[in-house]
Amino acid sequence: MESPPSERTNLLGLERPALEAFVAALGSKPFRARQLMNWIYKRGTASFADMSDLAKEFRALLEAQAEVRPPEIAGVHTSSDGTRKWLLRADAAQAFEMVFIPEPDRGTLCISSQVGCALDCSFCATAQQGFNRNLSSAEIVGQVWLAARELEAAEGAVAGASRDERRVTNVVLMGMGEPLANFRNVVPALRILVDDFGFDLSRRRVTLSTSGLVPQIYKLAEETNVALAVSLHAPDDALRSELVPINRKHPIAELLEACWFYLDEQNGRSVTFEYVMLGGVNDSPAQARALARLLKGHPAKVNLIPFNPFPGTRYRRSPPEAIQRFRDELLQRGVLATVRRTRGDDIAAACGQLAGRVIDRTTVRLGSKVIGVAVHP
Ligand code: SAH
């Protein structure tokens, strides 16, 4: 049974100024917001009763009017490589996913920003599900809060794992959805991630990945300074429009201009360009050279992602030699390039495999054609 919608304010969605206003409206001093955040984010508690340095009456008011409620877990899968995927409930019928990737020197949490996606990229499993709705700020922040708690609870279970492998040191918005299409809810969530009273993550350890919503990249530059990743996937407009349909609206030249602007504004080090390696489609040495021409001389890094197949896809992964060759072509031309190690593919937790459970209520797909209302049971 789905629990009835709550009347109480979910504090996980309030960035510090909003929480201060909320606290003030309850008749308390704004600095209490910082105490609250300390309990919620540093100590990971959801229980107002436990917040012992807050006055009893204030706690009672909070109890009545507020809550700390992360998304509900609908399922957990652990990969043979230690990657963990949680299926989280969006409502009675729908779910979205988050993935934790442990590495010796870091623990990366990949979170979702929407239930489904409207961008319709041809090689992505989420796109096939269609789009249902935006996640709220509380649902976005709640993923990180929940993962931190889950990992702590499981601590004893992963013998021999380093401390960084067991906690969230990095957050990437690379799960389901297009974060910049949910700008209004994503920005407060980013602020809570980097706030010293929130999760206190360094801005370089929070990465927003976008398929290239150019106007929103400019807007983002005004609002935050987190790291930017861009899903490029092709060195020319004809191919990119086929793979990432939003390119028809915002072609490569415009997109790159927005990226360099973002970096300048943010004093950032570099933009990461994601490039999914699709056998026989975008992985030739000539395409690598074309990509190098686009990026050479700019503060760019290319992250080559071996394509992760999913049921029904028409693409296949580039062979390892093609990926190596592609990388070498870039490196020889002075463009930094790495190959992303595929993790969690045995539990469909690898990039682009997150499908969740989405009831498509799209009428217009962003960047693509009108497809009418499709409802998948
Ligand atoms: N909408 C955002 C973030 C989600 S996708 C974006 O497009 O950037 C996160 C990354 O996974 C993107 O670079 C995306 O292109 C890539 N991806 C999608 N499907 C994939 C697949 N099947 N195999 C490998 N990478 C994929």
mmCIF file of C-alpha atoms and ligand atoms in Angstrom:
data_model
loop_
_atom_site.group_PDB
_atom_site.id
_atom_site.type_symbol
_atom_site.label_atom_id
_atom_site.label_comp_id
_atom_site.label_asym_id
_atom_site.label_seq_id
_atom_site.Cartn_x
_atom_site.Cartn_y
_atom_site.Cartn_z
ATOM 1 C CA MET A 1 0.000 0.000 0.000
ATOM 2 C CA GLU A 2 1.194 3.480 -0.766
ATOM 3 C CA SER A 3 1.274 5.762 2.235
ATOM 4 C CA PRO A 4 -1.004 8.805 1.945
ATOM 5 C CA PRO A 5 0.683 11.997 0.800
ATOM 6 C CA SER A 6 2.161 13.777 3.764
ATOM 7 C CA GLU A 7 1.093 17.255 4.844
ATOM 8 C CA ARG A 8 4.367 17.767 6.614
ATOM 9 C CA THR A 9 7.302 19.593 5.047
ATOM 10 C CA ASN A 10 10.111 17.274 4.064
ATOM 11 C CA LEU A 11 13.216 19.043 5.356
ATOM 12 C CA LEU A 12 15.457 17.119 2.947
ATOM 13 C CA GLY A 13 14.251 19.425 0.177
ATOM 14 C CA LEU A 14 15.099 22.727 1.891
ATOM 15 C CA GLU A 15 18.418 24.408 1.274
ATOM 16 C CA ARG A 16 19.764 26.439 4.155
ATOM 17 C CA PRO A 17 17.983 29.805 3.535
ATOM 18 C CA ALA A 18 14.678 27.975 3.014
ATOM 19 C CA LEU A 19 15.192 25.936 6.163
ATOM 20 C CA GLU A 20 16.005 29.123 8.086
ATOM 21 C CA ALA A 21 12.749 30.657 6.870
ATOM 22 C CA PHE A 22 10.863 27.504 7.848
ATOM 23 C CA VAL A 23 12.387 27.511 11.312
ATOM 24 C CA ALA A 24 11.644 31.230 11.709
ATOM 25 C CA ALA A 25 8.017 30.604 10.733
ATOM 26 C CA LEU A 26 7.843 28.115 13.590
ATOM 27 C CA GLY A 27 8.927 30.939 15.882
ATOM 28 C CA SER A 28 12.487 29.784 16.358
ATOM 29 C CA LYS A 29 15.828 31.481 15.701
ATOM 30 C CA PRO A 30 17.274 30.984 12.195
ATOM 31 C CA PHE A 31 20.508 29.505 13.593
ATOM 32 C CA ARG A 32 18.469 26.521 14.727
ATOM 33 C CA ALA A 33 18.416 25.584 11.044
ATOM 34 C CA ARG A 34 22.119 24.863 11.232
ATOM 35 C CA GLN A 35 21.648 22.677 14.279
ATOM 36 C CA LEU A 36 18.926 20.823 12.452
ATOM 37 C CA MET A 37 21.113 20.342 9.405
ATOM 38 C CA ASN A 38 23.862 19.034 11.608
ATOM 39 C CA TRP A 39 21.548 16.327 12.922
ATOM 40 C CA ILE A 40 20.070 15.515 9.551
ATOM 41 C CA TYR A 41 23.185 15.482 7.394
ATOM 42 C CA LYS A 42 26.150 14.932 9.692
ATOM 43 C CA ARG A 43 24.539 12.463 12.038
ATOM 44 C CA GLY A 44 22.019 11.073 9.585
ATOM 45 C CA THR A 45 19.092 11.121 11.954
ATOM 46 C CA ALA A 46 15.476 11.456 10.870
ATOM 47 C CA SER A 47 14.067 11.524 14.373
ATOM 48 C CA PHE A 48 13.366 14.931 15.925
ATOM 49 C CA ALA A 49 13.062 13.247 19.318
ATOM 50 C CA ASP A 50 16.786 12.413 19.150
ATOM 51 C CA MET A 51 17.853 16.007 18.505
ATOM 52 C CA SER A 52 18.759 16.593 22.103
ATOM 53 C CA ASP A 53 20.143 20.133 21.841
ATOM 54 C CA LEU A 54 16.844 21.477 20.516
ATOM 55 C CA ALA A 55 14.163 22.677 22.938
ATOM 56 C CA LYS A 56 11.390 20.176 23.659
ATOM 57 C CA GLU A 57 8.648 22.524 22.407
ATOM 58 C CA PHE A 58 10.536 23.148 19.183
ATOM 59 C CA ARG A 59 10.949 19.416 18.663
ATOM 60 C CA ALA A 60 7.222 18.926 19.198
ATOM 61 C CA LEU A 61 6.476 21.606 16.583
ATOM 62 C CA LEU A 62 8.857 19.937 14.151
ATOM 63 C CA GLU A 63 7.259 16.586 14.828
ATOM 64 C CA ALA A 64 3.867 18.030 13.897
ATOM 65 C CA GLN A 65 4.876 20.009 10.849
ATOM 66 C CA ALA A 66 8.049 18.552 9.420
ATOM 67 C CA GLU A 67 9.668 15.269 8.526
ATOM 68 C CA VAL A 68 12.918 13.862 7.184
ATOM 69 C CA ARG A 69 11.701 11.379 4.655
ATOM 70 C CA PRO A 70 13.955 9.760 2.053
ATOM 71 C CA PRO A 71 12.514 7.773 -0.847
ATOM 72 C CA GLU A 72 11.259 4.341 0.076
ATOM 73 C CA ILE A 73 13.370 1.367 -1.015
ATOM 74 C CA ALA A 74 11.592 -1.040 -3.344
ATOM 75 C CA GLY A 75 14.568 -3.305 -3.999
ATOM 76 C CA VAL A 76 18.344 -3.652 -3.659
ATOM 77 C CA HIS A 77 20.786 -5.522 -5.897
ATOM 78 C CA THR A 78 24.468 -6.066 -5.252
ATOM 79 C CA SER A 79 26.810 -6.788 -8.143
ATOM 80 C CA SER A 80 29.673 -9.269 -7.972
ATOM 81 C CA ASP A 81 32.009 -6.238 -8.210
ATOM 82 C CA GLY A 82 30.468 -4.569 -5.136
ATOM 83 C CA THR A 83 28.343 -2.078 -7.054
ATOM 84 C CA ARG A 84 24.962 -1.650 -5.463
ATOM 85 C CA LYS A 85 21.720 -0.550 -7.047
ATOM 86 C CA TRP A 86 18.603 0.560 -5.210
ATOM 87 C CA LEU A 87 15.183 0.683 -6.779
ATOM 88 C CA LEU A 88 13.325 3.562 -5.128
ATOM 89 C CA ARG A 89 9.618 4.188 -5.087
ATOM 90 C CA ALA A 90 8.249 7.249 -6.869
ATOM 91 C CA ASP A 91 4.668 6.200 -6.139
ATOM 92 C CA ALA A 92 2.665 2.976 -5.948
ATOM 93 C CA ALA A 93 3.406 2.031 -9.547
ATOM 94 C CA GLN A 94 6.673 3.712 -10.408
ATOM 95 C CA ALA A 95 10.289 3.585 -9.407
ATOM 96 C CA PHE A 96 13.646 5.216 -10.112
ATOM 97 C CA GLU A 97 17.170 4.025 -9.402
ATOM 98 C CA MET A 98 20.407 5.018 -7.726
ATOM 99 C CA VAL A 99 23.745 3.218 -7.876
ATOM 100 C CA PHE A 100 26.736 3.157 -5.511
ATOM 101 C CA ILE A 101 30.115 2.382 -7.069
ATOM 102 C CA PRO A 102 32.877 1.580 -4.555
ATOM 103 C CA GLU A 103 36.479 2.149 -5.592
ATOM 104 C CA PRO A 104 39.608 1.976 -3.447
ATOM 105 C CA ASP A 105 39.946 5.757 -3.208
ATOM 106 C CA ARG A 106 36.326 6.869 -3.448
ATOM 107 C CA GLY A 107 32.679 5.947 -3.223
ATOM 108 C CA THR A 108 30.594 7.377 -6.028
ATOM 109 C CA LEU A 109 26.835 7.632 -5.817
ATOM 110 C CA CYS A 110 25.015 7.982 -9.117
ATOM 111 C CA ILE A 111 21.608 9.572 -8.534
ATOM 112 C CA SER A 112 18.497 10.194 -10.616
ATOM 113 C CA SER A 113 16.819 13.529 -11.281
ATOM 114 C CA GLN A 114 13.626 12.402 -13.012
ATOM 115 C CA VAL A 115 11.317 9.407 -13.241
ATOM 116 C CA GLY A 116 12.186 8.408 -16.785
ATOM 117 C CA CYS A 117 13.532 10.863 -19.336
ATOM 118 C CA ALA A 118 12.095 12.855 -22.232
ATOM 119 C CA LEU A 119 15.319 13.265 -24.180
ATOM 120 C CA ASP A 120 15.017 10.120 -26.261
ATOM 121 C CA CYS A 121 18.727 9.375 -26.771
ATOM 122 C CA SER A 122 18.753 6.328 -29.007
ATOM 123 C CA PHE A 123 21.284 4.258 -27.010
ATOM 124 C CA CYS A 124 19.867 4.784 -23.497
ATOM 125 C CA ALA A 125 17.601 2.394 -21.618
ATOM 126 C CA THR A 126 15.984 5.158 -19.573
ATOM 127 C CA ALA A 127 14.863 6.881 -22.777
ATOM 128 C CA GLN A 128 12.960 3.771 -23.795
ATOM 129 C CA GLN A 129 10.829 4.040 -20.673
ATOM 130 C CA GLY A 130 9.597 7.497 -21.565
ATOM 131 C CA PHE A 131 9.116 10.305 -19.094
ATOM 132 C CA ASN A 132 6.789 10.557 -16.133
ATOM 133 C CA ARG A 133 7.767 13.340 -13.766
ATOM 134 C CA ASN A 134 10.483 15.385 -12.157
ATOM 135 C CA LEU A 135 11.862 14.254 -8.828
ATOM 136 C CA SER A 136 11.455 16.797 -6.023
ATOM 137 C CA SER A 137 14.493 18.357 -4.342
ATOM 138 C CA ALA A 138 13.740 16.154 -1.335
ATOM 139 C CA GLU A 139 13.748 13.036 -3.501
ATOM 140 C CA ILE A 140 17.074 14.041 -5.050
ATOM 141 C CA VAL A 141 18.764 14.916 -1.749
ATOM 142 C CA GLY A 142 16.988 11.970 -0.118
ATOM 143 C CA GLN A 143 18.895 9.555 -2.358
ATOM 144 C CA VAL A 144 22.234 10.725 -0.977
ATOM 145 C CA TRP A 145 20.915 10.772 2.577
ATOM 146 C CA LEU A 146 19.518 7.276 2.210
ATOM 147 C CA ALA A 147 22.629 5.822 0.581
ATOM 148 C CA ALA A 148 24.830 7.223 3.354
ATOM 149 C CA ARG A 149 22.629 5.555 5.927
ATOM 150 C CA GLU A 150 22.379 2.279 4.055
ATOM 151 C CA LEU A 151 26.148 2.110 3.625
ATOM 152 C CA GLU A 152 26.714 2.780 7.276
ATOM 153 C CA ALA A 153 24.288 0.028 8.202
ATOM 154 C CA ALA A 154 26.102 -2.389 5.898
ATOM 155 C CA GLU A 155 29.551 -1.413 7.111
ATOM 156 C CA GLY A 156 30.322 -4.635 8.925
ATOM 157 C CA ALA A 157 29.351 -6.621 5.857
ATOM 158 C CA VAL A 158 32.148 -5.466 3.550
ATOM 159 C CA ALA A 159 35.220 -6.821 5.248
ATOM 160 C CA GLY A 160 38.475 -5.402 3.966
ATOM 161 C CA ALA A 161 36.871 -2.440 2.221
ATOM 162 C CA SER A 162 38.588 0.903 2.764
ATOM 163 C CA ARG A 163 36.715 3.704 4.486
ATOM 164 C CA ASP A 164 36.240 5.639 1.239
ATOM 165 C CA GLU A 165 34.787 2.565 -0.396
ATOM 166 C CA ARG A 166 32.028 2.508 2.152
ATOM 167 C CA ARG A 167 30.858 6.073 2.088
ATOM 168 C CA VAL A 168 29.649 8.573 -0.424
ATOM 169 C CA THR A 169 32.620 10.783 -1.316
ATOM 170 C CA ASN A 170 31.380 11.750 -4.796
ATOM 171 C CA VAL A 171 27.946 12.329 -6.266
ATOM 172 C CA VAL A 172 27.181 12.251 -9.980
ATOM 173 C CA LEU A 173 23.830 13.198 -11.519
ATOM 174 C CA MET A 174 24.129 10.485 -14.133
ATOM 175 C CA GLY A 175 21.222 8.250 -13.190
ATOM 176 C CA MET A 176 17.773 8.454 -14.720
ATOM 177 C CA GLY A 177 16.677 11.736 -16.197
ATOM 178 C CA GLU A 178 18.061 14.976 -17.563
ATOM 179 C CA PRO A 179 19.017 17.128 -14.570
ATOM 180 C CA LEU A 180 18.844 20.410 -16.465
ATOM 181 C CA ALA A 181 15.267 19.636 -17.543
ATOM 182 C CA ASN A 182 14.448 19.628 -13.812
ATOM 183 C CA PHE A 183 16.402 22.770 -13.065
ATOM 184 C CA ARG A 184 14.132 24.134 -10.347
ATOM 185 C CA ASN A 185 14.469 21.072 -8.131
ATOM 186 C CA VAL A 186 18.032 20.122 -9.015
ATOM 187 C CA VAL A 187 19.650 23.438 -8.066
ATOM 188 C CA PRO A 188 18.558 23.436 -4.384
ATOM 189 C CA ALA A 189 19.650 19.798 -4.174
ATOM 190 C CA LEU A 190 23.118 20.686 -5.509
ATOM 191 C CA ARG A 191 23.380 23.464 -2.943
ATOM 192 C CA ILE A 192 22.595 21.076 -0.094
ATOM 193 C CA LEU A 193 25.235 18.648 -1.377
ATOM 194 C CA VAL A 194 27.984 21.265 -1.222
ATOM 195 C CA ASP A 195 26.771 23.276 1.809
ATOM 196 C CA ASP A 196 29.173 22.828 4.755
ATOM 197 C CA PHE A 197 26.126 22.359 6.953
ATOM 198 C CA GLY A 198 24.717 19.885 4.440
ATOM 199 C CA PHE A 199 26.724 17.006 2.968
ATOM 200 C CA ASP A 200 29.739 19.282 2.766
ATOM 201 C CA LEU A 201 31.035 17.767 -0.480
ATOM 202 C CA SER A 202 33.655 19.671 -2.413
ATOM 203 C CA ARG A 203 32.163 21.184 -5.575
ATOM 204 C CA ARG A 204 34.617 19.141 -7.590
ATOM 205 C CA ARG A 205 33.115 15.971 -6.186
ATOM 206 C CA VAL A 206 29.614 16.785 -7.367
ATOM 207 C CA THR A 207 29.104 16.358 -11.104
ATOM 208 C CA LEU A 208 26.058 17.260 -13.118
ATOM 209 C CA SER A 209 25.838 15.466 -16.436
ATOM 210 C CA THR A 210 23.720 16.909 -19.219
ATOM 211 C CA SER A 211 22.830 15.897 -22.733
ATOM 212 C CA GLY A 212 23.242 19.549 -23.702
ATOM 213 C CA LEU A 213 20.395 21.870 -22.732
ATOM 214 C CA VAL A 214 22.328 24.970 -23.710
ATOM 215 C CA PRO A 215 20.204 27.767 -22.155
ATOM 216 C CA GLN A 216 20.152 25.888 -18.853
ATOM 217 C CA ILE A 217 23.947 25.559 -18.855
ATOM 218 C CA TYR A 218 24.149 29.369 -18.894
ATOM 219 C CA LYS A 219 21.559 29.546 -16.128
ATOM 220 C CA LEU A 220 23.407 26.932 -14.106
ATOM 221 C CA ALA A 221 26.518 29.097 -14.215
ATOM 222 C CA GLU A 222 24.585 31.745 -12.272
ATOM 223 C CA GLU A 223 23.377 29.326 -9.629
ATOM 224 C CA THR A 224 26.087 26.806 -8.751
ATOM 225 C CA ASN A 225 29.667 25.860 -9.421
ATOM 226 C CA VAL A 226 29.628 22.085 -9.430
ATOM 227 C CA ALA A 227 31.592 20.098 -12.002
ATOM 228 C CA LEU A 228 30.035 19.775 -15.441
ATOM 229 C CA ALA A 229 29.921 16.701 -17.646
ATOM 230 C CA VAL A 230 28.397 16.762 -21.105
ATOM 231 C CA SER A 231 27.179 13.800 -23.118
ATOM 232 C CA LEU A 232 28.743 14.501 -26.493
ATOM 233 C CA HIS A 233 28.879 11.067 -28.157
ATOM 234 C CA ALA A 234 29.607 12.307 -31.680
ATOM 235 C CA PRO A 235 32.046 14.714 -33.336
ATOM 236 C CA ASP A 236 29.594 16.084 -35.910
ATOM 237 C CA ASP A 237 26.041 17.419 -35.871
ATOM 238 C CA ALA A 238 24.553 14.873 -38.275
ATOM 239 C CA LEU A 239 25.512 11.903 -36.125
ATOM 240 C CA ARG A 240 24.936 13.656 -32.814
ATOM 241 C CA SER A 241 21.405 14.627 -33.847
ATOM 242 C CA GLU A 242 20.726 10.962 -34.476
ATOM 243 C CA LEU A 243 22.103 9.822 -31.110
ATOM 244 C CA VAL A 244 21.135 12.771 -28.928
ATOM 245 C CA PRO A 245 18.075 14.402 -30.559
ATOM 246 C CA ILE A 246 18.314 17.595 -28.470
ATOM 247 C CA ASN A 247 21.284 18.379 -30.743
ATOM 248 C CA ARG A 248 18.818 19.420 -33.466
ATOM 249 C CA LYS A 249 17.873 22.308 -31.230
ATOM 250 C CA HIS A 250 21.281 23.037 -29.731
ATOM 251 C CA PRO A 251 24.059 21.963 -32.092
ATOM 252 C CA ILE A 252 27.630 21.152 -31.067
ATOM 253 C CA ALA A 253 29.157 24.594 -31.636
ATOM 254 C CA GLU A 254 26.570 26.256 -29.375
ATOM 255 C CA LEU A 255 26.955 23.540 -26.795
ATOM 256 C CA LEU A 256 30.738 23.867 -26.619
ATOM 257 C CA GLU A 257 30.472 27.632 -26.327
ATOM 258 C CA ALA A 258 28.173 27.196 -23.324
ATOM 259 C CA CYS A 259 30.641 24.742 -21.757
ATOM 260 C CA TRP A 260 33.580 27.130 -22.020
ATOM 261 C CA PHE A 261 31.407 29.909 -20.623
ATOM 262 C CA TYR A 262 30.432 27.724 -17.667
ATOM 263 C CA LEU A 263 34.077 26.920 -16.935
ATOM 264 C CA ASP A 264 35.125 30.564 -17.104
ATOM 265 C CA GLU A 265 32.349 31.644 -14.778
ATOM 266 C CA GLN A 266 33.024 28.881 -12.305
ATOM 267 C CA ASN A 267 36.770 28.910 -12.386
ATOM 268 C CA GLY A 268 36.470 25.239 -13.126
ATOM 269 C CA ARG A 269 39.319 23.023 -14.218
ATOM 270 C CA SER A 270 37.760 21.243 -17.141
ATOM 271 C CA VAL A 271 34.567 19.916 -18.633
ATOM 272 C CA THR A 272 34.234 16.167 -18.951
ATOM 273 C CA PHE A 273 32.827 14.998 -22.267
ATOM 274 C CA GLU A 274 31.165 11.628 -22.125
ATOM 275 C CA TYR A 275 31.404 9.591 -25.283
ATOM 276 C CA VAL A 276 29.615 6.254 -25.444
ATOM 277 C CA MET A 277 31.491 3.810 -27.661
ATOM 278 C CA LEU A 278 29.054 2.315 -30.172
ATOM 279 C CA GLY A 279 30.566 -0.290 -32.482
ATOM 280 C CA GLY A 280 30.652 0.881 -36.107
ATOM 281 C CA VAL A 281 28.704 4.059 -35.308
ATOM 282 C CA ASN A 282 30.949 6.636 -33.638
ATOM 283 C CA ASP A 283 34.170 4.749 -32.894
ATOM 284 C CA SER A 284 36.380 5.149 -35.984
ATOM 285 C CA PRO A 285 39.868 6.719 -35.853
ATOM 286 C CA ALA A 286 38.640 9.450 -38.224
ATOM 287 C CA GLN A 287 35.876 10.299 -35.745
ATOM 288 C CA ALA A 288 38.440 10.403 -32.940
ATOM 289 C CA ARG A 289 40.492 12.860 -34.948
ATOM 290 C CA ALA A 290 37.416 14.990 -35.613
ATOM 291 C CA LEU A 291 36.659 14.965 -31.887
ATOM 292 C CA ALA A 292 40.223 16.012 -31.123
ATOM 293 C CA ARG A 293 39.870 18.959 -33.507
ATOM 294 C CA LEU A 294 36.759 20.095 -31.626
ATOM 295 C CA LEU A 295 38.333 19.936 -28.192
ATOM 296 C CA LYS A 296 42.024 20.595 -28.711
ATOM 297 C CA GLY A 297 43.299 23.579 -26.783
ATOM 298 C CA HIS A 298 40.270 23.671 -24.520
ATOM 299 C CA PRO A 299 40.086 22.543 -20.893
ATOM 300 C CA ALA A 300 38.378 19.282 -21.763
ATOM 301 C CA LYS A 301 38.590 15.655 -20.713
ATOM 302 C CA VAL A 302 37.004 12.861 -22.680
ATOM 303 C CA ASN A 303 35.527 9.908 -20.854
ATOM 304 C CA LEU A 304 34.975 6.998 -23.216
ATOM 305 C CA ILE A 305 32.129 4.796 -22.005
ATOM 306 C CA PRO A 306 31.931 1.295 -23.472
ATOM 307 C CA PHE A 307 28.301 0.943 -24.524
ATOM 308 C CA ASN A 308 26.236 -1.054 -22.043
ATOM 309 C CA PRO A 309 23.655 -3.086 -23.894
ATOM 310 C CA PHE A 310 20.073 -3.556 -22.722
ATOM 311 C CA PRO A 311 17.209 -5.634 -24.107
ATOM 312 C CA GLY A 312 15.943 -4.430 -27.464
ATOM 313 C CA THR A 313 18.868 -2.166 -28.346
ATOM 314 C CA ARG A 314 20.171 -2.040 -31.899
ATOM 315 C CA TYR A 315 23.674 -1.028 -30.824
ATOM 316 C CA ARG A 316 26.679 -3.050 -29.761
ATOM 317 C CA ARG A 317 29.727 -2.194 -27.727
ATOM 318 C CA SER A 318 32.874 -1.179 -29.618
ATOM 319 C CA PRO A 319 35.577 -3.840 -29.416
ATOM 320 C CA PRO A 320 38.345 -3.062 -26.886
ATOM 321 C CA GLU A 321 40.894 -2.464 -29.675
ATOM 322 C CA ALA A 322 38.670 0.193 -31.230
ATOM 323 C CA ILE A 323 38.280 1.908 -27.866
ATOM 324 C CA GLN A 324 42.050 1.861 -27.279
ATOM 325 C CA ARG A 325 42.733 3.180 -30.758
ATOM 326 C CA PHE A 326 40.164 5.945 -30.298
ATOM 327 C CA ARG A 327 41.756 6.919 -27.020
ATOM 328 C CA ASP A 328 45.251 6.918 -28.512
ATOM 329 C CA GLU A 329 44.152 9.158 -31.371
ATOM 330 C CA LEU A 330 42.869 11.665 -28.805
ATOM 331 C CA LEU A 331 45.938 11.450 -26.583
ATOM 332 C CA GLN A 332 48.295 11.866 -29.537
ATOM 333 C CA ARG A 333 46.533 15.126 -30.294
ATOM 334 C CA GLY A 334 46.849 16.397 -26.769
ATOM 335 C CA VAL A 335 43.278 15.677 -25.687
ATOM 336 C CA LEU A 336 43.003 13.997 -22.308
ATOM 337 C CA ALA A 337 41.007 10.779 -22.506
ATOM 338 C CA THR A 338 40.132 7.945 -20.151
ATOM 339 C CA VAL A 339 38.095 4.793 -20.566
ATOM 340 C CA ARG A 340 35.356 4.266 -18.008
ATOM 341 C CA ARG A 341 35.500 0.891 -16.374
ATOM 342 C CA THR A 342 32.121 -0.761 -16.619
ATOM 343 C CA ARG A 343 30.703 -1.595 -13.236
ATOM 344 C CA GLY A 344 27.585 -3.365 -12.125
ATOM 345 C CA ASP A 345 26.558 -4.621 -15.555
ATOM 346 C CA ASP A 346 25.473 -7.968 -14.097
ATOM 347 C CA ILE A 347 22.711 -6.164 -12.196
ATOM 348 C CA ALA A 348 21.872 -3.691 -14.996
ATOM 349 C CA ALA A 349 23.418 -0.904 -12.936
ATOM 350 C CA ALA A 350 25.908 0.296 -15.550
ATOM 351 C CA CYS A 351 25.611 3.660 -17.340
ATOM 352 C CA GLY A 352 22.501 3.889 -19.428
ATOM 353 C CA GLN A 353 20.970 0.685 -18.097
ATOM 354 C CA LEU A 354 18.821 2.283 -15.422
ATOM 355 C CA ALA A 355 15.238 1.574 -16.370
ATOM 356 C CA GLY A 356 13.303 1.705 -13.111
ATOM 357 C CA ARG A 357 9.550 1.490 -13.541
ATOM 358 C CA VAL A 358 8.179 4.409 -15.472
ATOM 359 C CA ILE A 359 4.674 5.050 -16.722
ATOM 360 C CA ASP A 360 5.225 7.146 -19.799
ATOM 361 C CA ARG A 361 3.009 10.192 -19.931
ATOM 362 C CA THR A 362 4.993 12.068 -22.506
ATOM 363 C CA THR A 363 3.168 14.058 -25.092
ATOM 364 C CA VAL A 364 6.162 15.886 -26.445
ATOM 365 C CA ARG A 365 9.640 14.498 -26.177
ATOM 366 C CA LEU A 366 12.287 17.124 -25.691
ATOM 367 C CA GLY A 367 14.489 17.537 -28.706
ATOM 368 C CA SER A 368 12.603 14.986 -30.673
ATOM 369 C CA LYS A 369 9.268 14.641 -32.378
ATOM 370 C CA VAL A 370 5.776 14.623 -30.934
ATOM 371 C CA ILE A 371 5.001 11.009 -30.243
ATOM 372 C CA GLY A 372 1.551 11.225 -28.717
ATOM 373 C CA VAL A 373 0.674 9.869 -25.310
ATOM 374 C CA ALA A 374 2.118 6.416 -24.818
ATOM 375 C CA VAL A 375 1.201 4.489 -21.706
ATOM 376 C CA HIS A 376 3.201 1.408 -20.871
ATOM 377 C CA PRO A 377 1.622 -0.718 -18.164
HETATM 378 N N1 SAH B 1 20.736 12.950 -19.052
HETATM 379 C C1 SAH B 1 22.061 13.136 -18.571
HETATM 380 C C2 SAH B 1 22.466 12.230 -17.437
HETATM 381 C C3 SAH B 1 22.077 10.762 -17.495
HETATM 382 S S1 SAH B 1 22.967 9.654 -18.507
HETATM 383 C C4 SAH B 1 23.030 13.016 -19.717
HETATM 384 O O1 SAH B 1 22.603 12.696 -20.813
HETATM 385 O O2 SAH B 1 24.203 13.282 -19.535
HETATM 386 C C5 SAH B 1 24.578 9.427 -17.867
HETATM 387 C C6 SAH B 1 25.558 9.001 -18.966
HETATM 388 O O3 SAH B 1 25.352 7.635 -19.391
HETATM 389 C C7 SAH B 1 25.414 9.859 -20.206
HETATM 390 O O4 SAH B 1 26.665 10.229 -20.714
HETATM 391 C C8 SAH B 1 24.726 8.908 -21.145
HETATM 392 O O5 SAH B 1 24.894 9.301 -22.480
HETATM 393 C C9 SAH B 1 25.378 7.591 -20.803
HETATM 394 N N2 SAH B 1 24.658 6.430 -21.327
HETATM 395 C C10 SAH B 1 23.346 6.335 -21.610
HETATM 396 N N3 SAH B 1 23.049 5.111 -22.089
HETATM 397 C C11 SAH B 1 24.189 4.408 -22.093
HETATM 398 C C12 SAH B 1 24.518 3.052 -22.424
HETATM 399 N N4 SAH B 1 23.580 2.206 -22.823
HETATM 400 N N5 SAH B 1 25.792 2.662 -22.286
HETATM 401 C C13 SAH B 1 26.740 3.524 -21.827
HETATM 402 N N6 SAH B 1 26.484 4.795 -21.478
HETATM 403 C C14 SAH B 1 25.233 5.245 -21.617
#
